Coordinates of C-alpha atoms in Angstrom, one line a residue:
X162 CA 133.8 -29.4 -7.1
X163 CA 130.4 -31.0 -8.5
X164 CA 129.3 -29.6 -11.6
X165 CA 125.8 -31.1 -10.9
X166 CA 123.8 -33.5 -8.4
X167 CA 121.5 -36.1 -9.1
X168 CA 118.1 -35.5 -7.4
X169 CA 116.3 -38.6 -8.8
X170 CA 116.1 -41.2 -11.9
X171 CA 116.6 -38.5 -15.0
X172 CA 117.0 -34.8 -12.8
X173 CA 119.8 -33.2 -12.3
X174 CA 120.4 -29.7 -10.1
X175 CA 123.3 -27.2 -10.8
X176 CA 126.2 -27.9 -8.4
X177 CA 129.0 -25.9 -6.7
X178 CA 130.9 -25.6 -9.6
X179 CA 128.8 -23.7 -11.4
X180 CA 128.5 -20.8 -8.5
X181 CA 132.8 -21.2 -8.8
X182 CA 132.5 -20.6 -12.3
X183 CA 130.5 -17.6 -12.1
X184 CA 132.3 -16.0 -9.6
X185 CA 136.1 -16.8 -10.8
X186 CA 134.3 -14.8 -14.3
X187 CA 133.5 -11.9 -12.0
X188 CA 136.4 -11.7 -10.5
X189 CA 139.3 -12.7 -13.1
X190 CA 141.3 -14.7 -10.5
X191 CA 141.2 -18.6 -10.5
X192 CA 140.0 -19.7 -6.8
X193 CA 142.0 -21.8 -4.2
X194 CA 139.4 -24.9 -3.7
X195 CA 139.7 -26.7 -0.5
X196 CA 136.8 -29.0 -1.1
X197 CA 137.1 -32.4 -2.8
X198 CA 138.9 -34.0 -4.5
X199 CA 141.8 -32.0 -3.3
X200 CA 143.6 -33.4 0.0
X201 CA 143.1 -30.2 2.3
X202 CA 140.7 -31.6 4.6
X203 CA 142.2 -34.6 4.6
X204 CA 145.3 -32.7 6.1
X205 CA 143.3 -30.8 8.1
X206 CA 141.3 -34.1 10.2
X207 CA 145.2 -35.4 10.7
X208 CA 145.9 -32.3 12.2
X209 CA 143.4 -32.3 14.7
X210 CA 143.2 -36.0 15.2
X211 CA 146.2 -37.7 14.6
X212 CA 147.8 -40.0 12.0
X213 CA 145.2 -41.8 9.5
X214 CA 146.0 -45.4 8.8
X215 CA 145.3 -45.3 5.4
X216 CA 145.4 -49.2 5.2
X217 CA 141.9 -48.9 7.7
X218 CA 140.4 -45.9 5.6
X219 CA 137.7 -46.5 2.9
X220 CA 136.5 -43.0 0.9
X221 CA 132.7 -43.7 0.0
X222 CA 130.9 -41.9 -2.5
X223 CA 128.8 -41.7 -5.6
X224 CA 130.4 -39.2 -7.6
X225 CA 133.8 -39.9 -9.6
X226 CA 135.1 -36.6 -10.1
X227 CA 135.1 -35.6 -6.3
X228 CA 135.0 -38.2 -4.1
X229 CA 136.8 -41.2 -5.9
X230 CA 139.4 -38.7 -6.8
X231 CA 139.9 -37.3 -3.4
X232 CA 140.5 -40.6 -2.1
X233 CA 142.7 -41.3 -4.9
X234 CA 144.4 -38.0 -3.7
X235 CA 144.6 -39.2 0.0
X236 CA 145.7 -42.6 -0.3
X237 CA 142.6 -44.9 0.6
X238 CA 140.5 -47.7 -0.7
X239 CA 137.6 -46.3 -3.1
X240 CA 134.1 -47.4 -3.1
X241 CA 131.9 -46.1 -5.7
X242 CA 128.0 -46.5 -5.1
X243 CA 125.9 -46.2 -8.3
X244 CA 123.1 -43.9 -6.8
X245 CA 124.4 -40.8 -7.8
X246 CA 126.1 -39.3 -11.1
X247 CA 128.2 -42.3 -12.2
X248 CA 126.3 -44.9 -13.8
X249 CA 127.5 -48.6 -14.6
X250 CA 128.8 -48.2 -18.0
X251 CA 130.8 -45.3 -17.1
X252 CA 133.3 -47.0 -14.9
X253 CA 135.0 -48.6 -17.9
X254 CA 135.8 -45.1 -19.1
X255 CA 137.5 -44.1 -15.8
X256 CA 141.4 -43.4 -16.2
X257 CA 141.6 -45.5 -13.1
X258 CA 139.0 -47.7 -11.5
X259 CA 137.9 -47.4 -7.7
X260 CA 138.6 -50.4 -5.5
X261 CA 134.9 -51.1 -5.1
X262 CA 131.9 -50.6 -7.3
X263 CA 128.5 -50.8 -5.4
X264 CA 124.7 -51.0 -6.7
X265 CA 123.9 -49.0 -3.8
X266 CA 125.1 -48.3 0.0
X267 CA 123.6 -51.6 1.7
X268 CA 126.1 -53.9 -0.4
X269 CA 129.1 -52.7 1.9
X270 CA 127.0 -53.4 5.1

């Protein structure tokens, strides 16, 4: 789950991981997340539409944490795109790099 989103050069908004974090405290019990990065809908859209040829798949995002790691999880090609919370100089520190690095969504096109 995000811990925050980027909503413009500097500003950052609270993400779902901080509504998780408030309610696992209320309720003492650790939650079963179904969201990125985990595989569960991943499973699910094979369910319901057959076999994915991971070879042909490509998991684009601009957050590390969620969606490079789910497609780590899954099996794909990663693209990273530097518009939302993962700058340039972070992708060195990444314990493993995504297939593609991207300035911003128009470079794949």
């Amino acid at each position: 789950v995000d811990r925050f989103f980027s909503c413009g050069p500097g500003r950052k908004i609270p993400g779902t991981h901080s509504l998780q974090a408030g309610l696992t405290s209320l309720v003492e019990k650790a939650p079963k997340v179904i969201g990125k990065p985990n595989r569960f809908i991943f499973d699910i859209l094979e369910e319901e539409y057959g076999k994915i040829d991971k070879e042909q798949t490509l998991m684009i995002g601009d957050s590390y944490e969620t969606d490079m790691k789910f497609g780590f999880n899954c099996g794909v090609s990663t693209a990273l795109v530097l518009t939302g919370n993962a700058k340039k100089e972070d992708v060195e520190s990444f314990e493993r790099k995504p297939d593609f690095v991207l300035g911003d969504i128009s470079e794949i096109l």
